[in-house]
PDB file of C-alpha atoms in Angstrom:
ATOM      1  CA  UNK A 626     -10.367 -19.208  -4.869  1.00 88.00           C
ATOM      2  CA  UNK A 627      -9.909 -16.246  -7.087  1.00 92.00           C
ATOM      3  CA  UNK A 628      -7.331 -13.693  -6.031  1.00 95.00           C
ATOM      4  CA  UNK A 629      -6.200 -10.407  -7.423  1.00 97.00           C
ATOM      5  CA  UNK A 630      -2.754 -10.038  -9.001  1.00 97.00           C
ATOM      6  CA  UNK A 631      -1.906  -6.669  -7.480  1.00 98.00           C
ATOM      7  CA  UNK A 632      -3.056  -7.745  -4.069  1.00 98.00           C
ATOM      8  CA  UNK A 633      -1.012 -10.953  -4.356  1.00 98.00           C
ATOM      9  CA  UNK A 634       2.148  -8.916  -5.156  1.00 97.00           C
ATOM     10  CA  UNK A 635       1.604  -6.808  -2.057  1.00 97.00           C
ATOM     11  CA  UNK A 636       0.913  -9.921   0.081  1.00 97.00           C
ATOM     12  CA  UNK A 637       4.336 -11.234  -0.930  1.00 97.00           C
ATOM     13  CA  UNK A 638       5.942  -8.191   0.745  1.00 97.00           C
ATOM     14  CA  UNK A 639       4.064  -8.398   4.155  1.00 96.00           C
ATOM     15  CA  UNK A 640       6.582  -9.354   6.889  1.00 96.00           C
ATOM     16  CA  UNK A 641       5.524 -12.251   9.219  1.00 97.00           C
ATOM     17  CA  UNK A 642       5.947 -10.029  12.312  1.00 95.00           C
ATOM     18  CA  UNK A 643       3.453  -7.511  10.868  1.00 92.00           C
ATOM     19  CA  UNK A 644       0.915 -10.250  10.171  1.00 94.00           C
ATOM     20  CA  UNK A 645       1.314 -11.503  13.737  1.00 93.00           C
ATOM     21  CA  UNK A 646       0.858  -7.978  15.104  1.00 91.00           C
ATOM     22  CA  UNK A 647      -2.364  -7.482  13.131  1.00 91.00           C
ATOM     23  CA  UNK A 648      -3.680 -10.904  14.088  1.00 93.00           C
ATOM     24  CA  UNK A 649      -3.072 -10.140  17.758  1.00 92.00           C
ATOM     25  CA  UNK A 650      -4.815  -6.766  17.506  1.00 91.00           C
ATOM     26  CA  UNK A 651      -7.847  -8.446  16.016  1.00 91.00           C
ATOM     27  CA  UNK A 652      -7.826 -11.300  18.456  1.00 93.00           C
ATOM     28  CA  UNK A 653      -7.698  -8.840  21.396  1.00 94.00           C
ATOM     29  CA  UNK A 654     -10.496  -6.769  20.002  1.00 93.00           C
ATOM     30  CA  UNK A 655     -12.589  -9.883  19.409  1.00 93.00           C
ATOM     31  CA  UNK A 656     -11.936 -11.093  23.006  1.00 94.00           C
ATOM     32  CA  UNK A 657     -13.113  -7.799  24.496  1.00 95.00           C
ATOM     33  CA  UNK A 658     -16.143  -7.761  22.150  1.00 94.00           C
ATOM     34  CA  UNK A 659     -17.035 -11.379  23.171  1.00 94.00           C
ATOM     35  CA  UNK A 660     -16.851 -10.520  26.897  1.00 95.00           C
ATOM     36  CA  UNK A 661     -19.163  -7.572  26.361  1.00 95.00           C
ATOM     37  CA  UNK A 662     -21.574  -9.732  24.379  1.00 94.00           C
ATOM     38  CA  UNK A 663     -21.575 -12.433  27.144  1.00 94.00           C
ATOM     39  CA  UNK A 664     -22.385  -9.744  29.716  1.00 93.00           C
ATOM     40  CA  UNK A 665     -24.925  -7.995  27.430  1.00 95.00           C
ATOM     41  CA  UNK A 666     -22.924  -4.836  27.998  1.00 94.00           C
ATOM     42  CA  UNK A 667     -23.269  -2.059  25.482  1.00 94.00           C
ATOM     43  CA  UNK A 668     -20.294  -0.162  24.153  1.00 92.00           C
ATOM     44  CA  UNK A 669     -21.797   2.900  25.866  1.00 94.00           C
ATOM     45  CA  UNK A 670     -21.798   1.151  29.290  1.00 95.00           C
ATOM     46  CA  UNK A 671     -18.238  -0.171  28.700  1.00 96.00           C
ATOM     47  CA  UNK A 672     -17.101   3.370  27.839  1.00 95.00           C
ATOM     48  CA  UNK A 673     -18.671   4.640  31.046  1.00 95.00           C
ATOM     49  CA  UNK A 674     -16.998   1.821  33.053  1.00 94.00           C
ATOM     50  CA  UNK A 675     -13.630   2.723  31.584  1.00 95.00           C
ATOM     51  CA  UNK A 676     -14.120   6.510  31.852  1.00 95.00           C
ATOM     52  CA  UNK A 677     -13.664   6.854  28.089  1.00 94.00           C
ATOM     53  CA  UNK A 678     -15.754   8.122  25.174  1.00 94.00           C
ATOM     54  CA  UNK A 679     -17.724   5.751  22.972  1.00 90.00           C
ATOM     55  CA  UNK A 680     -15.536   6.800  20.060  1.00 86.00           C
ATOM     56  CA  UNK A 681     -12.441   5.596  21.847  1.00 87.00           C
ATOM     57  CA  UNK A 682     -14.069   2.331  22.840  1.00 91.00           C
ATOM     58  CA  UNK A 683     -15.254   1.864  19.249  1.00 88.00           C
ATOM     59  CA  UNK A 684     -11.727   2.231  18.154  1.00 85.00           C
ATOM     60  CA  UNK A 685     -10.553  -0.417  20.681  1.00 89.00           C
ATOM     61  CA  UNK A 686     -13.130  -2.835  19.234  1.00 89.00           C
ATOM     62  CA  UNK A 687     -12.241  -2.247  15.614  1.00 85.00           C
ATOM     63  CA  UNK A 688      -9.159  -4.403  15.736  1.00 85.00           C
ATOM     64  CA  UNK A 689      -7.115  -1.644  14.196  1.00 81.00           C
ATOM     65  CA  UNK A 690      -6.000   0.124  17.405  1.00 82.00           C
ATOM     66  CA  UNK A 691      -2.639  -0.343  18.995  1.00 83.00           C
ATOM     67  CA  UNK A 692      -3.670  -0.868  22.605  1.00 89.00           C
ATOM     68  CA  UNK A 693      -0.978  -0.156  25.197  1.00 91.00           C
ATOM     69  CA  UNK A 694      -0.101  -2.647  27.943  1.00 92.00           C
ATOM     70  CA  UNK A 695      -1.508  -0.189  30.476  1.00 94.00           C
ATOM     71  CA  UNK A 696      -4.885   0.003  28.745  1.00 93.00           C
ATOM     72  CA  UNK A 697      -5.059  -3.756  28.316  1.00 94.00           C
ATOM     73  CA  UNK A 698      -4.476  -4.245  31.989  1.00 94.00           C
ATOM     74  CA  UNK A 699      -7.065  -1.592  32.932  1.00 94.00           C
ATOM     75  CA  UNK A 700      -9.607  -3.361  30.682  1.00 95.00           C
ATOM     76  CA  UNK A 701      -8.791  -6.756  32.186  1.00 94.00           C
ATOM     77  CA  UNK A 702      -9.193  -5.462  35.714  1.00 94.00           C
ATOM     78  CA  UNK A 703     -12.377  -3.540  34.914  1.00 94.00           C
ATOM     79  CA  UNK A 704     -13.985  -6.594  33.284  1.00 94.00           C
ATOM     80  CA  UNK A 705     -12.486  -9.079  35.761  1.00 93.00           C
ATOM     81  CA  UNK A 706     -11.353 -11.237  32.875  1.00 92.00           C
ATOM     82  CA  UNK A 707      -8.082 -12.095  31.186  1.00 89.00           C
ATOM     83  CA  UNK A 708      -7.761 -10.360  27.827  1.00 91.00           C
ATOM     84  CA  UNK A 709      -4.390 -11.944  27.024  1.00 87.00           C
ATOM     85  CA  UNK A 710      -2.543 -14.946  28.376  1.00 85.00           C
ATOM     86  CA  UNK A 711       1.208 -15.489  28.245  1.00 86.00           C
ATOM     87  CA  UNK A 712       2.331 -18.819  26.825  1.00 85.00           C
ATOM     88  CA  UNK A 713       3.928 -21.066  29.436  1.00 82.00           C
ATOM     89  CA  UNK A 714       2.712 -19.042  32.498  1.00 75.00           C
ATOM     90  CA  UNK A 715       0.011 -20.141  34.860  1.00 66.00           C
ATOM     91  CA  UNK A 716      -3.121 -17.959  35.009  1.00 60.00           C
ATOM     92  CA  UNK A 717      -2.409 -16.793  38.543  1.00 56.00           C
ATOM     93  CA  UNK A 718       0.724 -14.943  37.383  1.00 47.00           C
ATOM     94  CA  UNK A 719      -1.364 -12.866  34.897  1.00 47.00           C
ATOM     95  CA  UNK A 720      -4.307 -11.860  37.096  1.00 46.00           C
ATOM     96  CA  UNK A 721      -2.639 -11.777  40.512  1.00 40.00           C
TER      97      UNK A 721
ATOM     98  CA  UNK B 959     -21.039  12.897 -17.667  1.00 86.00           C
ATOM     99  CA  UNK B 960     -22.519   9.328 -17.671  1.00 91.00           C
ATOM    100  CA  UNK B 961     -19.905   6.613 -17.363  1.00 94.00           C
ATOM    101  CA  UNK B 962     -20.382   2.829 -17.540  1.00 96.00           C
ATOM    102  CA  UNK B 963     -18.828   0.574 -15.022  1.00 96.00           C
ATOM    103  CA  UNK B 964     -18.750  -3.083 -14.110  1.00 97.00           C
ATOM    104  CA  UNK B 965     -18.710  -4.395 -10.514  1.00 97.00           C
ATOM    105  CA  UNK B 966     -15.717  -6.650 -10.947  1.00 97.00           C
ATOM    106  CA  UNK B 967     -15.065  -9.577  -8.662  1.00 97.00           C
ATOM    107  CA  UNK B 968     -11.494  -9.156  -7.339  1.00 98.00           C
ATOM    108  CA  UNK B 969     -11.323 -11.988  -4.851  1.00 97.00           C
ATOM    109  CA  UNK B 970     -13.658 -14.490  -3.260  1.00 92.00           C
ATOM    110  CA  UNK B 971     -13.280 -15.651   0.317  1.00 86.00           C
ATOM    111  CA  UNK B 972     -14.847 -18.011   2.790  1.00 84.00           C
ATOM    112  CA  UNK B 973     -17.034 -15.408   4.406  1.00 95.00           C
ATOM    113  CA  UNK B 974     -16.574 -12.270   2.298  1.00 97.00           C
ATOM    114  CA  UNK B 975     -15.940 -11.502  -1.329  1.00 97.00           C
ATOM    115  CA  UNK B 976     -14.315  -8.368  -2.712  1.00 98.00           C
ATOM    116  CA  UNK B 977     -15.644  -6.491  -5.691  1.00 98.00           C
ATOM    117  CA  UNK B 978     -14.585  -3.150  -7.137  1.00 98.00           C
ATOM    118  CA  UNK B 979     -16.126  -0.700  -9.679  1.00 98.00           C
ATOM    119  CA  UNK B 980     -14.182  -0.883 -12.962  1.00 98.00           C
ATOM    120  CA  UNK B 981     -15.025   2.022 -15.281  1.00 97.00           C
ATOM    121  CA  UNK B 982     -15.257   1.271 -18.968  1.00 96.00           C
ATOM    122  CA  UNK B 983     -12.088   2.190 -20.872  1.00 96.00           C
ATOM    123  CA  UNK B 984      -9.840   2.062 -17.827  1.00 96.00           C
ATOM    124  CA  UNK B 985      -7.159  -0.532 -17.241  1.00 97.00           C
ATOM    125  CA  UNK B 986      -7.717  -0.936 -13.519  1.00 98.00           C
ATOM    126  CA  UNK B 987     -10.642  -1.048 -11.134  1.00 98.00           C
ATOM    127  CA  UNK B 988     -10.987   1.666  -8.493  1.00 98.00           C
ATOM    128  CA  UNK B 989      -9.394  -0.402  -5.765  1.00 98.00           C
ATOM    129  CA  UNK B 990      -6.486  -1.408  -7.980  1.00 98.00           C
ATOM    130  CA  UNK B 991      -5.933   2.264  -8.783  1.00 98.00           C
ATOM    131  CA  UNK B 992      -5.832   3.042  -5.053  1.00 97.00           C
ATOM    132  CA  UNK B 993      -3.269   0.254  -4.462  1.00 98.00           C
ATOM    133  CA  UNK B 994      -1.097   1.353  -7.324  1.00 98.00           C
ATOM    134  CA  UNK B 995      -1.242   5.024  -6.250  1.00 97.00           C
ATOM    135  CA  UNK B 996      -0.187   4.389  -2.663  1.00 95.00           C
ATOM    136  CA  UNK B 997       1.754   1.087  -2.475  1.00 95.00           C
ATOM    137  CA  UNK B 998       5.120   2.738  -3.098  1.00 95.00           C
ATOM    138  CA  UNK B 999       4.534   5.922  -1.171  1.00 92.00           C
ATOM    139  CA  UNK B1000       3.012   4.358   1.918  1.00 91.00           C
ATOM    140  CA  UNK B1001       4.013   0.685   1.561  1.00 93.00           C
ATOM    141  CA  UNK B1002       3.391  -0.269   5.199  1.00 90.00           C
ATOM    142  CA  UNK B1003      -0.070   1.248   5.272  1.00 90.00           C
ATOM    143  CA  UNK B1004      -1.035  -0.562   2.065  1.00 93.00           C
ATOM    144  CA  UNK B1005       0.382  -3.852   3.302  1.00 94.00           C
ATOM    145  CA  UNK B1006      -1.682  -3.492   6.482  1.00 91.00           C
ATOM    146  CA  UNK B1007      -4.799  -2.702   4.513  1.00 92.00           C
ATOM    147  CA  UNK B1008      -4.331  -5.662   2.264  1.00 95.00           C
ATOM    148  CA  UNK B1009      -3.780  -7.993   5.206  1.00 94.00           C
ATOM    149  CA  UNK B1010      -6.730  -6.438   7.015  1.00 93.00           C
ATOM    150  CA  UNK B1011      -8.849  -7.424   4.022  1.00 95.00           C
ATOM    151  CA  UNK B1012      -7.452 -10.959   4.224  1.00 95.00           C
ATOM    152  CA  UNK B1013      -8.537 -11.147   7.880  1.00 94.00           C
ATOM    153  CA  UNK B1014     -11.989  -9.806   6.956  1.00 94.00           C
ATOM    154  CA  UNK B1015     -12.309 -12.307   4.116  1.00 95.00           C
ATOM    155  CA  UNK B1016     -11.505 -15.096   6.564  1.00 94.00           C
ATOM    156  CA  UNK B1017     -13.442 -13.900   9.660  1.00 92.00           C
ATOM    157  CA  UNK B1018     -16.292 -11.740   8.343  1.00 93.00           C
ATOM    158  CA  UNK B1019     -17.112  -8.116   7.695  1.00 92.00           C
ATOM    159  CA  UNK B1020     -18.893  -7.012  10.853  1.00 87.00           C
ATOM    160  CA  UNK B1021     -19.575  -3.319  11.086  1.00 84.00           C
ATOM    161  CA  UNK B1022     -17.294  -2.793  14.063  1.00 83.00           C
ATOM    162  CA  UNK B1023     -14.259  -3.426  11.890  1.00 85.00           C
ATOM    163  CA  UNK B1024     -15.032  -0.336   9.800  1.00 87.00           C
ATOM    164  CA  UNK B1025     -15.597   3.355  10.218  1.00 83.00           C
ATOM    165  CA  UNK B1026     -19.002   4.618   9.239  1.00 81.00           C
ATOM    166  CA  UNK B1027     -18.800   7.185   6.496  1.00 80.00           C
ATOM    167  CA  UNK B1028     -21.296   8.550   4.008  1.00 75.00           C
ATOM    168  CA  UNK B1029     -24.877   9.141   5.133  1.00 77.00           C
ATOM    169  CA  UNK B1030     -27.203   7.186   7.382  1.00 75.00           C
ATOM    170  CA  UNK B1031     -29.168   5.792   4.451  1.00 78.00           C
ATOM    171  CA  UNK B1032     -26.196   4.383   2.499  1.00 85.00           C
ATOM    172  CA  UNK B1033     -23.780   1.495   3.056  1.00 91.00           C
ATOM    173  CA  UNK B1034     -20.566   3.506   2.634  1.00 92.00           C
ATOM    174  CA  UNK B1035     -17.857   2.666   5.123  1.00 91.00           C
ATOM    175  CA  UNK B1036     -14.111   3.220   5.378  1.00 89.00           C
ATOM    176  CA  UNK B1037     -11.061   1.266   6.358  1.00 89.00           C
ATOM    177  CA  UNK B1038      -8.428   3.261   8.195  1.00 74.00           C
ATOM    178  CA  UNK B1039      -4.830   2.232   8.177  1.00 56.00           C
ATOM    179  CA  UNK B1040      -3.722   0.334  11.173  1.00 53.00           C
ATOM    180  CA  UNK B1041      -0.543   1.277  12.855  1.00 52.00           C
ATOM    181  CA  UNK B1042       1.140   3.899  10.792  1.00 55.00           C
ATOM    182  CA  UNK B1043       0.822   7.660  11.319  1.00 55.00           C
ATOM    183  CA  UNK B1044      -0.727   8.443   7.936  1.00 68.00           C
ATOM    184  CA  UNK B1045      -4.476   8.824   7.516  1.00 84.00           C
ATOM    185  CA  UNK B1046      -4.906   6.709   4.428  1.00 89.00           C
ATOM    186  CA  UNK B1047      -8.573   5.932   3.952  1.00 91.00           C
ATOM    187  CA  UNK B1048     -10.199   3.348   1.658  1.00 95.00           C
ATOM    188  CA  UNK B1049     -13.929   3.821   1.007  1.00 96.00           C
ATOM    189  CA  UNK B1050     -16.140   0.853   0.348  1.00 96.00           C
ATOM    190  CA  UNK B1051     -19.721  -0.453   0.360  1.00 96.00           C
ATOM    191  CA  UNK B1052     -20.468  -3.175   2.898  1.00 95.00           C
ATOM    192  CA  UNK B1053     -23.289  -5.369   1.547  1.00 95.00           C
ATOM    193  CA  UNK B1054     -24.796  -7.561   4.239  1.00 93.00           C
ATOM    194  CA  UNK B1055     -21.313  -8.132   5.822  1.00 93.00           C
ATOM    195  CA  UNK B1056     -20.749 -10.662   2.993  1.00 95.00           C
ATOM    196  CA  UNK B1057     -19.639  -8.512   0.041  1.00 97.00           C
ATOM    197  CA  UNK B1058     -17.332  -5.509   0.080  1.00 97.00           C
ATOM    198  CA  UNK B1059     -17.357  -3.268  -2.947  1.00 98.00           C
ATOM    199  CA  UNK B1060     -13.976  -1.558  -2.658  1.00 98.00           C
ATOM    200  CA  UNK B1061     -13.755   1.889  -4.075  1.00 97.00           C
ATOM    201  CA  UNK B1062     -10.917   4.377  -4.122  1.00 97.00           C
ATOM    202  CA  UNK B1063      -9.537   6.645  -1.363  1.00 95.00           C
ATOM    203  CA  UNK B1064      -6.583   8.603  -0.268  1.00 93.00           C
ATOM    204  CA  UNK B1065      -4.997  10.564   2.527  1.00 90.00           C
ATOM    205  CA  UNK B1066      -7.591  12.252   4.772  1.00 87.00           C
ATOM    206  CA  UNK B1067      -6.047  15.571   5.849  1.00 87.00           C
ATOM    207  CA  UNK B1068      -9.346  17.393   6.454  1.00 88.00           C
ATOM    208  CA  UNK B1069     -11.883  16.970   9.260  1.00 86.00           C
ATOM    209  CA  UNK B1070     -14.524  15.594   6.915  1.00 88.00           C
ATOM    210  CA  UNK B1071     -14.178  13.875   3.515  1.00 90.00           C
ATOM    211  CA  UNK B1072     -16.554  16.487   2.045  1.00 90.00           C
ATOM    212  CA  UNK B1073     -13.829  19.101   2.401  1.00 91.00           C
ATOM    213  CA  UNK B1074     -11.511  17.092   0.172  1.00 93.00           C
ATOM    214  CA  UNK B1075     -12.462  17.080  -3.496  1.00 93.00           C
ATOM    215  CA  UNK B1076     -10.818  13.711  -4.279  1.00 94.00           C
ATOM    216  CA  UNK B1077     -12.220  11.889  -1.198  1.00 94.00           C
ATOM    217  CA  UNK B1078     -15.617  13.425  -1.679  1.00 94.00           C
ATOM    218  CA  UNK B1079     -15.720  12.144  -5.238  1.00 94.00           C
ATOM    219  CA  UNK B1080     -14.666   8.682  -4.087  1.00 95.00           C
ATOM    220  CA  UNK B1081     -17.544   8.588  -1.576  1.00 95.00           C
ATOM    221  CA  UNK B1082     -20.082  10.063  -4.004  1.00 94.00           C
ATOM    222  CA  UNK B1083     -19.202   7.405  -6.635  1.00 95.00           C
ATOM    223  CA  UNK B1084     -19.959   4.668  -4.127  1.00 96.00           C
ATOM    224  CA  UNK B1085     -23.146   6.402  -2.994  1.00 95.00           C
ATOM    225  CA  UNK B1086     -24.362   6.589  -6.606  1.00 95.00           C
ATOM    226  CA  UNK B1087     -23.609   2.935  -7.128  1.00 96.00           C
ATOM    227  CA  UNK B1088     -25.314   2.079  -3.834  1.00 95.00           C
ATOM    228  CA  UNK B1089     -28.535   3.811  -4.847  1.00 95.00           C
ATOM    229  CA  UNK B1090     -28.733   1.855  -8.104  1.00 95.00           C
ATOM    230  CA  UNK B1091     -27.639  -1.363  -6.387  1.00 95.00           C
ATOM    231  CA  UNK B1092     -30.457  -1.100  -3.876  1.00 95.00           C
ATOM    232  CA  UNK B1093     -33.009  -0.458  -6.649  1.00 95.00           C
ATOM    233  CA  UNK B1094     -31.830  -3.561  -8.509  1.00 95.00           C
ATOM    234  CA  UNK B1095     -31.877  -5.672  -5.386  1.00 94.00           C
ATOM    235  CA  UNK B1096     -35.443  -4.565  -4.796  1.00 95.00           C
ATOM    236  CA  UNK B1097     -36.373  -5.401  -8.412  1.00 95.00           C
ATOM    237  CA  UNK B1098     -34.455  -8.695  -8.131  1.00 94.00           C
ATOM    238  CA  UNK B1099     -32.296  -7.703 -11.126  1.00 93.00           C
ATOM    239  CA  UNK B1100     -29.371  -8.272  -8.785  1.00 95.00           C
ATOM    240  CA  UNK B1101     -29.428 -10.795  -5.947  1.00 94.00           C
ATOM    241  CA  UNK B1102     -26.953 -11.489  -3.119  1.00 93.00           C
ATOM    242  CA  UNK B1103     -26.326 -15.163  -2.932  1.00 92.00           C
ATOM    243  CA  UNK B1104     -23.974 -16.000  -0.105  1.00 91.00           C
ATOM    244  CA  UNK B1105     -20.811 -14.031  -0.955  1.00 94.00           C
ATOM    245  CA  UNK B1106     -21.736 -13.522  -4.609  1.00 94.00           C
ATOM    246  CA  UNK B1107     -23.522 -10.768  -6.509  1.00 95.00           C
ATOM    247  CA  UNK B1108     -25.671 -12.321  -9.194  1.00 94.00           C
ATOM    248  CA  UNK B1109     -27.360 -10.535 -12.051  1.00 94.00           C
ATOM    249  CA  UNK B1110     -26.608  -7.438 -14.113  1.00 92.00           C
ATOM    250  CA  UNK B1111     -23.434  -5.938 -12.654  1.00 96.00           C
ATOM    251  CA  UNK B1112     -22.963  -3.177 -15.239  1.00 96.00           C
ATOM    252  CA  UNK B1113     -24.017   0.290 -14.205  1.00 95.00           C
ATOM    253  CA  UNK B1114     -24.153   3.751 -15.639  1.00 95.00           C
ATOM    254  CA  UNK B1115     -23.556   6.623 -13.243  1.00 93.00           C
ATOM    255  CA  UNK B1116     -23.183  10.342 -13.528  1.00 90.00           C
ATOM    256  CA  UNK B1117     -19.558  10.690 -12.449  1.00 77.00           C
ATOM    257  CA  UNK B1118     -19.610  14.482 -12.136  1.00 71.00           C
ATOM    258  CA  UNK B1119     -19.176  15.709  -8.528  1.00 63.00           C
TER     259      UNK B1119
END
């Protein structure tokens, strides 16, 4: 696969923790998006459910937003679905 | 002033390839110029942007990962930075969620890009390329084959704002 020299140099400076943070953000956004797709729920309806604007919800789904724990929990409860799971803990502890 | 450019392939990926306009007579493509301009001033933003592109190359370039910019009729989008406080913006063309033509960009300190001369020029350059690209796709002078652009990838655009 062809890669770009300047991008490769920058890649060499990306800390593993930052990569993990970005992967998690994308994974969370994808999880929320998949749940909405399964329910055939529009972003507009989801925004209404959460009491937020469509712009804000769009930002959540972009994978570039740093969602707070509080917001993640509100989304989980509103959708009745786990968004994140903690390694090593049974499900009941997460959605008690 | 008319300027010639080549849509240069920067990187190919499983689901998405990255191209960038490279103006004749210049050492670097537009995206490379953007990276070089900001990698030392805002290193974290640029790292995040590059890794974001890696994720997109691997997973796909669905619209929801970008901000819509430009006009309704064009394919101009933007990538914001991720977690830092700066408003670094990269402008690009998203072709069928398979090819990204990465342009230039900068810090967005105004409400709209039109209010910033540099950002406005970045967007207009991509819009001019998009118009010609669509014409060539229609005429089959350029075709999109998977994640590749095939055909005549040299363009001439009026680069005046």
